XYZ file of C-alpha atoms in Angstrom:
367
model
C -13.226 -11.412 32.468
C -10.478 -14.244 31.424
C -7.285 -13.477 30.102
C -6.564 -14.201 26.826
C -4.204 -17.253 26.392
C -3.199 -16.403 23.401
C 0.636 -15.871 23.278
C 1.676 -12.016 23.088
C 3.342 -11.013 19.866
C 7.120 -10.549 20.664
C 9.050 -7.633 19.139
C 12.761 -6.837 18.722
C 13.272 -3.461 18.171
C 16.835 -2.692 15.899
C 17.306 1.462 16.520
C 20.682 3.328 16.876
C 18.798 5.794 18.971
C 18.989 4.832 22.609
C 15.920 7.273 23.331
C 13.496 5.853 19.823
C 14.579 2.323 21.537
C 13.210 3.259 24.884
C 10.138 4.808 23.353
C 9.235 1.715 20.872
C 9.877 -0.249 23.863
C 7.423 1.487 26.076
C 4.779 1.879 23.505
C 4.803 -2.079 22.744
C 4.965 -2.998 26.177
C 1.707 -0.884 26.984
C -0.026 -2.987 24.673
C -1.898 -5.851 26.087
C -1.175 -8.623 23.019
C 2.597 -7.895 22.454
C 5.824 -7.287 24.225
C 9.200 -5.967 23.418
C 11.616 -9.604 23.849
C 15.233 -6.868 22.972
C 16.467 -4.413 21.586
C 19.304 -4.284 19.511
C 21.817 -0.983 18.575
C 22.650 -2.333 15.131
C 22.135 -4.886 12.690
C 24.967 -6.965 14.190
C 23.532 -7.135 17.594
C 20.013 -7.847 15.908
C 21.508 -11.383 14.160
C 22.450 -12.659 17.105
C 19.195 -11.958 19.063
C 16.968 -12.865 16.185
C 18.976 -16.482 17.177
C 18.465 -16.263 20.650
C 14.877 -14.672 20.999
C 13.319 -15.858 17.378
C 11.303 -12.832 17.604
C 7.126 -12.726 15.434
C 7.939 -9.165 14.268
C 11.330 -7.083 13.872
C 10.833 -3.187 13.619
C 14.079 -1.839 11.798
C 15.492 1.762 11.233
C 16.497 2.304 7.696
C 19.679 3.801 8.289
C 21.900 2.003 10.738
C 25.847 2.399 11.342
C 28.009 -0.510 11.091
C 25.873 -2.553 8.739
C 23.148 -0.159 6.267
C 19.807 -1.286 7.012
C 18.590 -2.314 3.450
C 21.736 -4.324 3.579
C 21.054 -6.282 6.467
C 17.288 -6.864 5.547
C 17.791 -8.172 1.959
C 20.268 -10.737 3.531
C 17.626 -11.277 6.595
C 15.237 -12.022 3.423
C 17.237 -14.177 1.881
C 17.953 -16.490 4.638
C 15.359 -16.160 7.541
C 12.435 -14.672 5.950
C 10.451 -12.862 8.796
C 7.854 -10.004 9.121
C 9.290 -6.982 9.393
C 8.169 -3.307 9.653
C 10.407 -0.439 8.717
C 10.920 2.440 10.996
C 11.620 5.260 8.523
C 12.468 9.149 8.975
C 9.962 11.584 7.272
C 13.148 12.607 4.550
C 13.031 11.979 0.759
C 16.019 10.170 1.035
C 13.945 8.171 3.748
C 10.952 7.692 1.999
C 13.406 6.264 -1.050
C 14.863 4.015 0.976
C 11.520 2.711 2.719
C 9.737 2.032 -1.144
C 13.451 -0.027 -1.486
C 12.636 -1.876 1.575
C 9.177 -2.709 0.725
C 10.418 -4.429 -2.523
C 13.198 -6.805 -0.273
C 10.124 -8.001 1.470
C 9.202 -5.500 4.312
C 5.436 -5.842 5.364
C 5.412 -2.285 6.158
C 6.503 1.113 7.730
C 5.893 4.015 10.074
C 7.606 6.831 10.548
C 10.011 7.837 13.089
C 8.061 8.864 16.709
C 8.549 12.525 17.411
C 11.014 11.819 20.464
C 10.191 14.185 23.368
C 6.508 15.469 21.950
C 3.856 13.537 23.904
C 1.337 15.338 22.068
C -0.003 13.045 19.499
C 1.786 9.560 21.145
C -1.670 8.210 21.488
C -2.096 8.685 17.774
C 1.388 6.950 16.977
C 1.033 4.442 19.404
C -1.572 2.600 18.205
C -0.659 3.181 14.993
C 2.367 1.171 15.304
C 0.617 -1.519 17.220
C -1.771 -2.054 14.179
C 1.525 -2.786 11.515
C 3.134 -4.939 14.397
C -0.531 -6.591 14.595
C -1.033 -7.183 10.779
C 3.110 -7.962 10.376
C 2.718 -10.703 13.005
C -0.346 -12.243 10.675
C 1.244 -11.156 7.360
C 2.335 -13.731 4.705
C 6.249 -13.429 4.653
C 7.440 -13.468 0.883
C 11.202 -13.608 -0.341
C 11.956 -10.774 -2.791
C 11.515 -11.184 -5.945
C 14.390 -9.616 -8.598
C 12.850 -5.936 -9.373
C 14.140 -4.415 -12.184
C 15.068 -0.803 -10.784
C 14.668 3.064 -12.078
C 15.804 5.885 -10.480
C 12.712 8.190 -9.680
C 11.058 10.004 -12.506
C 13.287 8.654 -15.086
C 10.781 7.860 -17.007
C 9.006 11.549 -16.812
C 11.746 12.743 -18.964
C 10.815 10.300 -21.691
C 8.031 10.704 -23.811
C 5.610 7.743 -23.097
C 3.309 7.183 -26.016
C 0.042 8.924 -26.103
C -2.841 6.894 -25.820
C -4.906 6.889 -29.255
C -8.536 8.219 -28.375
C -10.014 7.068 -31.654
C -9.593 3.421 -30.203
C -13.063 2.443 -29.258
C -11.354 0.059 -26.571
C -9.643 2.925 -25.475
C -12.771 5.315 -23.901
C -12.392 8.051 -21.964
C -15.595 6.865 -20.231
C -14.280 3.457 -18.330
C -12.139 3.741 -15.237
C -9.907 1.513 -12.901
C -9.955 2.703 -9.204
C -7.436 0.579 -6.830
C -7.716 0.483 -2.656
C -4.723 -0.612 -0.951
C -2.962 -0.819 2.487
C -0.613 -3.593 4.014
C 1.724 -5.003 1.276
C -0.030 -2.610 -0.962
C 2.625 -1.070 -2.681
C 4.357 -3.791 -4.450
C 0.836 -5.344 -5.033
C -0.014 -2.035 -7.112
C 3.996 -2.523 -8.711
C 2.315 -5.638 -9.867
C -0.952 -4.256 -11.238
C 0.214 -1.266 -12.924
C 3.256 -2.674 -14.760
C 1.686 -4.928 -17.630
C -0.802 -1.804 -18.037
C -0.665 -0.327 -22.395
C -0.454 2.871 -23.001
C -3.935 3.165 -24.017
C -5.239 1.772 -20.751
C -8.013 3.899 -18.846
C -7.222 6.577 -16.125
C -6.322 4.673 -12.823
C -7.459 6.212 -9.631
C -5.302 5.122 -6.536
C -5.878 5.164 -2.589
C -3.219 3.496 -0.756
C -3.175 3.969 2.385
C 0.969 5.925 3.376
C 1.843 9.214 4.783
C 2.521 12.358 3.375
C 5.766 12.805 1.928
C 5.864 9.343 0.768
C 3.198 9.583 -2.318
C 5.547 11.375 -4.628
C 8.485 9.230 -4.222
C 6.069 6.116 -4.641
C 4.257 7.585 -8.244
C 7.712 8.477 -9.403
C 9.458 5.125 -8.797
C 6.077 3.279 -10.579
C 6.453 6.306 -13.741
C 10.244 5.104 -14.263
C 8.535 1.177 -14.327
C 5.334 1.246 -16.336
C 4.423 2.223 -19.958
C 1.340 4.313 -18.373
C 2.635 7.743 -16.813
C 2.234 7.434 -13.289
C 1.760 11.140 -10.586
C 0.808 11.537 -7.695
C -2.747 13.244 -7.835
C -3.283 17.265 -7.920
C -6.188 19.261 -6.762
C -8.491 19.463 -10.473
C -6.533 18.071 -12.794
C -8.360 15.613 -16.098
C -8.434 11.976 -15.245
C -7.036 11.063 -18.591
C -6.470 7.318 -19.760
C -3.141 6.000 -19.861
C -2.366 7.889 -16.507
C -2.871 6.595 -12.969
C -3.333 8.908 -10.379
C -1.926 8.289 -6.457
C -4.027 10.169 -3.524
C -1.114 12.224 -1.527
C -0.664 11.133 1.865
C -2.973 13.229 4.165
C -6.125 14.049 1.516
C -8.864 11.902 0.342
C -8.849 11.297 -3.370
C -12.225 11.733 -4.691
C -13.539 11.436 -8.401
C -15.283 14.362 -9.846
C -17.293 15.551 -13.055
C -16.766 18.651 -15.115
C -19.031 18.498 -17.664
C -17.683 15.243 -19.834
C -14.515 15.405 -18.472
C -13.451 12.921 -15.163
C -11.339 15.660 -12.869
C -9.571 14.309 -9.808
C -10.577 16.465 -6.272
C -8.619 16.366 -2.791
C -10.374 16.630 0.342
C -8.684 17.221 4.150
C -12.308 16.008 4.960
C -11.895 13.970 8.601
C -10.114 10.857 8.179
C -12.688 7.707 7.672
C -11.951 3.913 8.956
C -9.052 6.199 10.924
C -7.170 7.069 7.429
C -7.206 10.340 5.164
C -6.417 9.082 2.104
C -9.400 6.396 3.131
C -10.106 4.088 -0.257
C -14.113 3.904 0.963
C -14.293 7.594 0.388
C -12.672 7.414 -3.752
C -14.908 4.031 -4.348
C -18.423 5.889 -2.887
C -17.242 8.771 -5.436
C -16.544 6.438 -8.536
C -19.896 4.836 -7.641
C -21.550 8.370 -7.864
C -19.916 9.631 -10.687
C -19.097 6.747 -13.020
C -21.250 3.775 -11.986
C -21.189 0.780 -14.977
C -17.564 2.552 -16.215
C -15.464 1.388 -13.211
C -13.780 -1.562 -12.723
C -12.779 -1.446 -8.975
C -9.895 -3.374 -7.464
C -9.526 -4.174 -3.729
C -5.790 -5.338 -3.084
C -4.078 -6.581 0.566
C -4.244 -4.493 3.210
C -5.677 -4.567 6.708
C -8.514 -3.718 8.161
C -12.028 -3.203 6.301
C -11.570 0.350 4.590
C -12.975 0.315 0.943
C -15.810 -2.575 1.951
C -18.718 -0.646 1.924
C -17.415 1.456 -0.596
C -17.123 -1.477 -2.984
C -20.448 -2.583 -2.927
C -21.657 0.937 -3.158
C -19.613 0.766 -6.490
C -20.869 -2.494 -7.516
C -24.848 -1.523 -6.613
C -24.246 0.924 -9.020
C -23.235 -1.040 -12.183
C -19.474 -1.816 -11.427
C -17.690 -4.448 -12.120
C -15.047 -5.421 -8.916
C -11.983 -7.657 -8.062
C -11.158 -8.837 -4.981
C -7.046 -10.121 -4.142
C -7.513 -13.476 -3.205
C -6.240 -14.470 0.315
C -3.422 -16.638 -1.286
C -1.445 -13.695 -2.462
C -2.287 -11.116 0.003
C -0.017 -10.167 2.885
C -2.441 -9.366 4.714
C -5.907 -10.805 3.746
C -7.716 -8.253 5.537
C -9.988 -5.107 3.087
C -10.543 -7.951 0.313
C -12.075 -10.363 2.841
C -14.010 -7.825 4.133
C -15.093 -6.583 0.828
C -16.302 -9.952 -0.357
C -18.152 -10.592 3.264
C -19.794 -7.380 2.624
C -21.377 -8.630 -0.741
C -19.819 -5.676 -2.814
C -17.262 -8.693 -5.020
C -18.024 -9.158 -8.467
C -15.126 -11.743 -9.021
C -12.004 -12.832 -6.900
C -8.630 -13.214 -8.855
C -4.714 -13.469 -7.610
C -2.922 -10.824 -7.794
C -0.678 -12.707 -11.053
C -3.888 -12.617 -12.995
C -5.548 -9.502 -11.708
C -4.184 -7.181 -14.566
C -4.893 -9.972 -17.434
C -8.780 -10.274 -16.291
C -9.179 -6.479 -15.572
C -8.435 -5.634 -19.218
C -10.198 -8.516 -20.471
C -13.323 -7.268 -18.684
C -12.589 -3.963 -20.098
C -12.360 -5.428 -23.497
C -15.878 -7.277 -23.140
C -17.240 -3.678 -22.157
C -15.775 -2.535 -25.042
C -17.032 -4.902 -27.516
C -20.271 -4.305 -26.213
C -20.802 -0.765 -26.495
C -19.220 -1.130 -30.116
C -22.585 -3.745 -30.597
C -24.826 -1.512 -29.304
């Protein structure tokens, strides 16, 4: 067989930990496509060996001595954009920090590797190889200026309650959202011109356990619709949107009338549990011609098939367009599968999702 000549990815690694460095390194370095070029203590030793190696991908602990990671990335974003995935501990506080780090440009995260536990490294390993994969691809962007809230400020105010005598505003109609790579501030994007009175949103995006809550409760204290992470039962209602927890599938329900959110530790599918093919197949069951689905960046091909099972059943469904993606990876595969109703970027995806609801609505008013 001939050796690919296609140059390996090369990786510096920026870790305090002597023993996560040696791990990172070895896990890289057994993969066949990238390598590990150095490996740096702190973000001091990293500038000068981003200079020296000019390294495809940097993987970066968020918390560092001597300069604070977030510190040292927003300036790295500032003045040498580059892909870089986070390397964050499995804390609140971490998980905080990591949604921060996302917004100052980060392509993504993983989680710290259980030093000393083999069991499982397989798991991790390739894992991290996929983000340093889809980093080394991934469209670089320079933060923009994020207007900040600290998490669940806004539960404590009273949003205003959507009126349900609004025959725009129908119980009936749904939005259901896939993510993954770059997903995060992608959904930032979608959910913050949301009204009040906009239908229940149903959310898979693709991030670990621990890291859901923090997510929904930075988006509440941002957008005008109340924003949760999703709970075993609980009424889809409109003007909410709903985020599957890291580690269960989100699937859509019926009681009765009534739209009810279920969780599922089902087997993961396309290798993830929250997987956004298993939420579309269940909005194309139990809603059909009421959802508007949305496919946003993220690699891999996870929510394809589910999004034309969505659209052979009525749907209406947006596609990110490969311009604005990170990583142009689900909503390429979604529109090669056939399941696309209409491609938009992500600046106009909110403006034509609510004017397709509003043509649904002015329709059923006709009728």
């Amino acid at each position: 067989m001939a050796r690919s000549t296609e140059p390996k990815i090369s990786v510096l690694c920026v870790d305090d930990s002597a023993l996560v460095r040696s791990l990172m390194t070895e896990i890289i370095n057994s993969q066949p496509d990238m390598h590990v070029c150095a490996t740096a203590p702190d973000p001091l030793v990293a500038r000068e060996l981003i200079k020296q190696h000019n390294p495809d991908v940097l993987t970066l602990d968020v918390e560092m001595p001597r300069m604070d990671g977030l510190d040292f990335l927003e300036k790295l974003m500032r003045l040498r954009p580059m892909p870089v995935v986070m390397v964050s501990s499995l804390t609140e506080r971490g998980s905080e920090i990591t949604l921060r780090a996302l917004e100052l440009g980060a392509v993504d995260f993983v989680t710290k590797p259980r030093v000393g536990i083999r069991d499982g490294m397989l798991e991790y390993s390739e894992k991290l190889a996929d983000k340093i994969r889809a980093a080394a691809r991934a469209r670089v962007r320079q933060a923009p200026h994020v207007v900040h809230a600290a998490p669940g400020a806004a539960a404590a105010a009273s949003k205003p309650t959507p009126n349900l005598n609004n025959p725009l505003v129908s119980t009936e109609k749904l939005i259901i959202v896939g993510a993954s790579t770059g997903g995060t501030e992608a959904i930032r994007e979608l959910l913050l011109p949301l009204p009040p009175d906009a239908p229940g949103v149903m959310i898979a995006q693709h991030m670990p356990p621990g890291f859901t809550k923090s997510f929904a409760q930075r988006l509440n204290g941002l957008c005008r619709i109340a924003v949760k992470e999703a709970e075993h039962g609980e009424r889809v209602l409109p003007g909410h949107a709903y985020i599957a927890p890291g580690d269960a599938h989100l699937v859509l329900a019926r009681s009765g009338a009534n739209y009810v959110a279920h969780l599922s530790d089902a087997p993961p599918v396309n290798r993830h549990r929250p997987s956004v093919d298993v939420l579309f197949r269940s909005a194309a069951q139990n809603a059909g011609k009421n959802v508007l689905g949305v496919i946003l960046t993220g690699m891999g091909r996870d929510g394809a098939q589910g999004m034309l099972e969505m659209q052979q059943a009525g749907a209406y469904t947006f596609a990110q367009d490969e311009a604005s993606c990170v990583v142009f990876g689900m909503p390429r595969e979604a529109i090669a599968t056939g399941g696309v109703s209409e491609v938009a970027p992500l600046s106009e995806m909110t403006r034509r999702v609510m004017a397709r609801l509003n043509s649904m609505g002015e329709r059923t008013q006709r009728v």
